[in-house]
PDB file of C-alpha atoms (C1' of nucleotides) in Angstrom:
ATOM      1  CA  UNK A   1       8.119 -16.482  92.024  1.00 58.00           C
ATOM      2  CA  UNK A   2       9.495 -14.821  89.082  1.00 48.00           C
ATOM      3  CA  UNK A   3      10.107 -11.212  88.875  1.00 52.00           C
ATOM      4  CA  UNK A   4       7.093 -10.893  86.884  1.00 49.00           C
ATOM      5  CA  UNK A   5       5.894 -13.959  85.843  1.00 48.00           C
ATOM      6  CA  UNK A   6       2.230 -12.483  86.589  1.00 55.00           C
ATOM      7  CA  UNK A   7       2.500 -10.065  84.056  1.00 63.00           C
ATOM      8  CA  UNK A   8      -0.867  -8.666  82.696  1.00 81.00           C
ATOM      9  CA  UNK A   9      -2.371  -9.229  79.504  1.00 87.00           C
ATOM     10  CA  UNK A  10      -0.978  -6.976  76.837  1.00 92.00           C
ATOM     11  CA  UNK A  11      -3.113  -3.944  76.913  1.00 94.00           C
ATOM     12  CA  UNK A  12      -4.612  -5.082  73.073  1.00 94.00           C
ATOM     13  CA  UNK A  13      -5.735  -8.323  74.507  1.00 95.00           C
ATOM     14  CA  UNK A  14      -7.084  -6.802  77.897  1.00 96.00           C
ATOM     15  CA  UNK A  15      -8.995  -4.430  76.422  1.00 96.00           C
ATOM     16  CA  UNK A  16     -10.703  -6.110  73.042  1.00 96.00           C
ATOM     17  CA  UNK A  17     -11.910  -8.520  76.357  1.00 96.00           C
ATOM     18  CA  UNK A  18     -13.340  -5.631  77.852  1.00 97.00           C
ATOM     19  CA  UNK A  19     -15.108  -4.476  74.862  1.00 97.00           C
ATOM     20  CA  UNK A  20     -16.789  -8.372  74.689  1.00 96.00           C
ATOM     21  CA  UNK A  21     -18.148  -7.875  78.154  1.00 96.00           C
ATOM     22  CA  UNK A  22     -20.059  -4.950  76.971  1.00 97.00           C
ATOM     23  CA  UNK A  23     -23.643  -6.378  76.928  1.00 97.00           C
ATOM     24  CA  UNK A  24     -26.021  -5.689  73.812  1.00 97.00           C
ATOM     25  CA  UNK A  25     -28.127  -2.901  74.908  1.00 97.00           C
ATOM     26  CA  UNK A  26     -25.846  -1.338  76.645  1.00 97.00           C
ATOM     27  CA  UNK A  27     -22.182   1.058  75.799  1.00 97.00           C
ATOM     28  CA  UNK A  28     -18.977   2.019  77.393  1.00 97.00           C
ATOM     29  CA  UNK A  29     -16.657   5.008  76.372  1.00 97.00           C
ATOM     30  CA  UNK A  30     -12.578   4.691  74.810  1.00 97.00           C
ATOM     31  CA  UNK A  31     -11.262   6.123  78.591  1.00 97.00           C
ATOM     32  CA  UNK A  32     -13.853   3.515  80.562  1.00 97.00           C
ATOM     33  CA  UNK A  33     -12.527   0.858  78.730  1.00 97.00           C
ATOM     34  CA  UNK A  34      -8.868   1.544  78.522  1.00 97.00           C
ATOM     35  CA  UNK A  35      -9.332   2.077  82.093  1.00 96.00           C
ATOM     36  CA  UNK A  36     -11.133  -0.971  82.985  1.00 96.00           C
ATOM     37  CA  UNK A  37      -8.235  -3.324  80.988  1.00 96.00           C
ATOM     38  CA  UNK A  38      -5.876  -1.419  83.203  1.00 95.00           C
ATOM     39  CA  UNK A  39      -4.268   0.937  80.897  1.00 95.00           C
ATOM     40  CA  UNK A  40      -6.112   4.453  82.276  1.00 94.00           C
ATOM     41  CA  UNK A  41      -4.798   7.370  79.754  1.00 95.00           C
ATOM     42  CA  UNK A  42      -4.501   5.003  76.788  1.00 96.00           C
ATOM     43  CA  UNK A  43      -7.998   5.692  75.418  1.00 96.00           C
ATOM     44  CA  UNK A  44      -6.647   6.209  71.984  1.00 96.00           C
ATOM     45  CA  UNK A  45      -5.670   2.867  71.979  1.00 95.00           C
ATOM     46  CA  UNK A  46      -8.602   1.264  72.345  1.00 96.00           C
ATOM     47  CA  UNK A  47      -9.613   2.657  69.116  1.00 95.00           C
ATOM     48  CA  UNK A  48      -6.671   0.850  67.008  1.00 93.00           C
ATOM     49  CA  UNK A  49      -7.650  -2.064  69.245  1.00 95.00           C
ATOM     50  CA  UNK A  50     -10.782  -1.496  67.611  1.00 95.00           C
ATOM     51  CA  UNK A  51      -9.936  -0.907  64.544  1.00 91.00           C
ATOM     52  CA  UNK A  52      -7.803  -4.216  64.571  1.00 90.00           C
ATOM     53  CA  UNK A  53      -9.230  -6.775  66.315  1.00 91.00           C
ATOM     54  CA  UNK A  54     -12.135  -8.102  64.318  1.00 91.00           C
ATOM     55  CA  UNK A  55     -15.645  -9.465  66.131  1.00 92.00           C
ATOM     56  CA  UNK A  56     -15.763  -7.173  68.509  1.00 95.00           C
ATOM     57  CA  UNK A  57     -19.463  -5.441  69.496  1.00 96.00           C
ATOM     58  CA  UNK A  58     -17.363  -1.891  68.350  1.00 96.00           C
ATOM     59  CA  UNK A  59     -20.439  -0.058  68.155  1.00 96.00           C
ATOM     60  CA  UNK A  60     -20.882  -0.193  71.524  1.00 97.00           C
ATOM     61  CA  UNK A  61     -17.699   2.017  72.424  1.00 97.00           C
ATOM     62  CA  UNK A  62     -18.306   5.987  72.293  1.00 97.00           C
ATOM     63  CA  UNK A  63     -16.669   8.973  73.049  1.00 97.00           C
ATOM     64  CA  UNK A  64     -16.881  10.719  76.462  1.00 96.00           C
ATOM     65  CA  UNK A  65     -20.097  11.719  77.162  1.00 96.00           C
ATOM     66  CA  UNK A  66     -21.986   8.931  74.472  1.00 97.00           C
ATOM     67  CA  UNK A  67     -20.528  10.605  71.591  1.00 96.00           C
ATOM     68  CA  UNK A  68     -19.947   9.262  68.643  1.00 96.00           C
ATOM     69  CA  UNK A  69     -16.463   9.882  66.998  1.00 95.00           C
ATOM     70  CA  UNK A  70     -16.625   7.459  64.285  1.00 94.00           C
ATOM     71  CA  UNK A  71     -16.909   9.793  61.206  1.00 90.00           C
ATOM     72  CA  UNK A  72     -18.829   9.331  58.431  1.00 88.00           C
ATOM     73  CA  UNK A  73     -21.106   6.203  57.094  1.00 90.00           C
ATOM     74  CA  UNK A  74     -19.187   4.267  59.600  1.00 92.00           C
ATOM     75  CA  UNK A  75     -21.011   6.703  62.333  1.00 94.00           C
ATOM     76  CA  UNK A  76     -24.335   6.509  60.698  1.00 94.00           C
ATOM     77  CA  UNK A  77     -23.954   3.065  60.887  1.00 95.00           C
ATOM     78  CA  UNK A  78     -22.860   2.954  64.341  1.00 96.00           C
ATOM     79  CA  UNK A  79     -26.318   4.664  65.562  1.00 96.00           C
ATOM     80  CA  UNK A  80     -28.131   2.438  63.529  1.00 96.00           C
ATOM     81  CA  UNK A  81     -26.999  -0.635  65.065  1.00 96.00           C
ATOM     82  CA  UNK A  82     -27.359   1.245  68.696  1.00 97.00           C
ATOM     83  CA  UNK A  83     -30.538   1.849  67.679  1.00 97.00           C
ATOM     84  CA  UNK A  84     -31.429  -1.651  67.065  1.00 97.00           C
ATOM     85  CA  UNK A  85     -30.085  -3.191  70.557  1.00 97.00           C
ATOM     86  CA  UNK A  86     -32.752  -0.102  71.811  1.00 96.00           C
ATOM     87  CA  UNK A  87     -29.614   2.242  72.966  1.00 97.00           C
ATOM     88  CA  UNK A  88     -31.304   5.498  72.894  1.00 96.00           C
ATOM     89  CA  UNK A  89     -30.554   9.007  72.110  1.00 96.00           C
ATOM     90  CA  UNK A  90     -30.455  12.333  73.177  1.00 94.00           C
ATOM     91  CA  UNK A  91     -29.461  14.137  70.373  1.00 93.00           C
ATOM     92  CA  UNK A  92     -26.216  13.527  69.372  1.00 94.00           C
ATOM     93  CA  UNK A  93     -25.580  11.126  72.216  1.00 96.00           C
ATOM     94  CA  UNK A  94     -26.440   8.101  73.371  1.00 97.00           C
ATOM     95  CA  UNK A  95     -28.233   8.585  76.883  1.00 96.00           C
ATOM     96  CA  UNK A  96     -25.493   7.218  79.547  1.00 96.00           C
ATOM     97  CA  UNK A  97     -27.469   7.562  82.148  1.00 95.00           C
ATOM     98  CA  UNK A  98     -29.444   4.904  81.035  1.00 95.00           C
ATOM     99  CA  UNK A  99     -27.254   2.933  79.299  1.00 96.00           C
ATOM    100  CA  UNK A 100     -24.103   3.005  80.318  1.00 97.00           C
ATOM    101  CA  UNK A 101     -22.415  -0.420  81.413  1.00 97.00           C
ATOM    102  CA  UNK A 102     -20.728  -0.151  84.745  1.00 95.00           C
ATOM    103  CA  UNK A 103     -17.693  -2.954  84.735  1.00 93.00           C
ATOM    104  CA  UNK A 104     -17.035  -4.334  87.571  1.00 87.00           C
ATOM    105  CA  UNK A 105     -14.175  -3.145  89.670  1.00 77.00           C
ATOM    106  CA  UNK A 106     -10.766  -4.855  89.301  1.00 65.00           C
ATOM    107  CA  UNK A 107     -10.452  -5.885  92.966  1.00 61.00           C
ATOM    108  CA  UNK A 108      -7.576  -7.898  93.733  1.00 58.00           C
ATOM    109  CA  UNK A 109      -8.252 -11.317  94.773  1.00 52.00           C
ATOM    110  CA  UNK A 110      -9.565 -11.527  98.316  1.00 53.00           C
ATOM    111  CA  UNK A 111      -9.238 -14.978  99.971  1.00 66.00           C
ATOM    112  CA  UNK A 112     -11.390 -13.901 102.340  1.00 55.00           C
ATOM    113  CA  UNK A 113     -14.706 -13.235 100.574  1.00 48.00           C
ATOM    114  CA  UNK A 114     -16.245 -11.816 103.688  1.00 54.00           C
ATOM    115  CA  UNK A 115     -16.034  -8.148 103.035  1.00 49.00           C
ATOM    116  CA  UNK A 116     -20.303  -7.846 102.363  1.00 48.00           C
ATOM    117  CA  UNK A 117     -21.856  -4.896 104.092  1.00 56.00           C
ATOM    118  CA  UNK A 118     -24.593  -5.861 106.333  1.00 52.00           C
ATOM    119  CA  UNK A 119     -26.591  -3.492 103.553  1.00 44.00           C
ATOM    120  CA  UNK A 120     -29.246  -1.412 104.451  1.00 27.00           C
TER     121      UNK A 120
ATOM    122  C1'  DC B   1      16.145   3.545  68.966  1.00 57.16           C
ATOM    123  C1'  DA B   2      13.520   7.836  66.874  1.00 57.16           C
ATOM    124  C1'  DT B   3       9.080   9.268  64.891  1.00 57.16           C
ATOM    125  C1'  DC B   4       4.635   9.128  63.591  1.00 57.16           C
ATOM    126  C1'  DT B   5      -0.244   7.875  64.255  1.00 57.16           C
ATOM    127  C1'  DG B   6      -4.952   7.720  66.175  1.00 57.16           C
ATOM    128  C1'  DA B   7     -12.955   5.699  66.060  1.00 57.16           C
ATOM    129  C1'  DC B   8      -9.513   9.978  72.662  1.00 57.16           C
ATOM    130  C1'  DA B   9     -10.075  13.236  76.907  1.00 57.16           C
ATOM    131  C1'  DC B  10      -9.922  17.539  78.726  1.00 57.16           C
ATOM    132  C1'  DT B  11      -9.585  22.551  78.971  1.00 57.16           C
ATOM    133  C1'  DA B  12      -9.707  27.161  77.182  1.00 57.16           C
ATOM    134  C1'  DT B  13     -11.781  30.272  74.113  1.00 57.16           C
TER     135       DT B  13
ATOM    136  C1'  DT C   1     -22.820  24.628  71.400  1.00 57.16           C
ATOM    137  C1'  DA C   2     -18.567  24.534  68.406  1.00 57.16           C
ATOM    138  C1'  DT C   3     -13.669  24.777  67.494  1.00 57.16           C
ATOM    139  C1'  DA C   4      -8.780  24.534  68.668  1.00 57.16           C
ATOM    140  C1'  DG C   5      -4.840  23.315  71.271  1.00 57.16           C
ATOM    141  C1'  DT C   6      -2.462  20.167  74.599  1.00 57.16           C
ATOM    142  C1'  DG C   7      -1.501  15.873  76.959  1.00 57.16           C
ATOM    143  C1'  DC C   8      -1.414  10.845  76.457  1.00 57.16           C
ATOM    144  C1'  DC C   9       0.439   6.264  75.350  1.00 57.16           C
ATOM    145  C1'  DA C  10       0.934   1.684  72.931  1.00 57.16           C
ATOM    146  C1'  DG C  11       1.558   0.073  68.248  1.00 57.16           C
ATOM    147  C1'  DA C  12       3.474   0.695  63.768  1.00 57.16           C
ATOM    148  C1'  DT C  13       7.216   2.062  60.756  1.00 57.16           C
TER     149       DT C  13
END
DNA sequence: CATCTGACACTAT
DNA sequence: TATAGTGCCAGAT
């Protein structure tokens, strides 16, 4: 193997695919997603990633805690289209608890897909 | 290679 | 609750 052929995504590609497997309805945060493409502590870059890669659901992205940091019309606009997917809000902010998206952990490839708990 | 920038996060006040 | 300062880090210049 190469000394790195399996290098990762670059972190704009990574994370603009993060933000597309935010479901309508639903909203993530600029740390959860940076964190989720694999680049925890960039969080400010998911906003340029934003800001630059064009199609992306961007309204669904907030600020810790479901705030919204987009200033302006742009911000207005943001909470109307939240609005319409039926995000709600508590105030300021959008309610996380109930509509936060959870992405699924990273896990490393397990050949050995027997790792269910017996639940209960 | 040195600096600057930003739709941030977190803490202290 | 609001404001201000610090830490962060990849992209842009």
């Amino acid at each position: 193997m190469g000394p790195k052929s399996a290098s990762k995504l670059p972190p704009a590609i990574a994370m603009a695919a993060v933000i597309r497997s935010i479901p309508r309805g639903q909203v993530s945060t600029y740390g959860a997603v940076a964190e989720a493409a694999g680049y925890p502590r960039s969080a400010r870059h998911v906003a340029k990633v934003l800001n630059t890669v064009r199609g992306l659901p961007w309204q669904r992205v907030l600020g810790a805690g479901g705030r919204i940091s987009l200033p302006g019309e742009y911000g207005l606009e943001q909470r109307f289209l939240l609005e319409s997917e039926g995000v709600r809000f508590r105030g300021r902010k959008v309610d996380m608890a109930l509509s936060e998206f959870r992405f699924a952990k990273p896990k490393k490839a397990r050949k050995n897909s027997a790792r269910r708990a017996p639940s209960r």
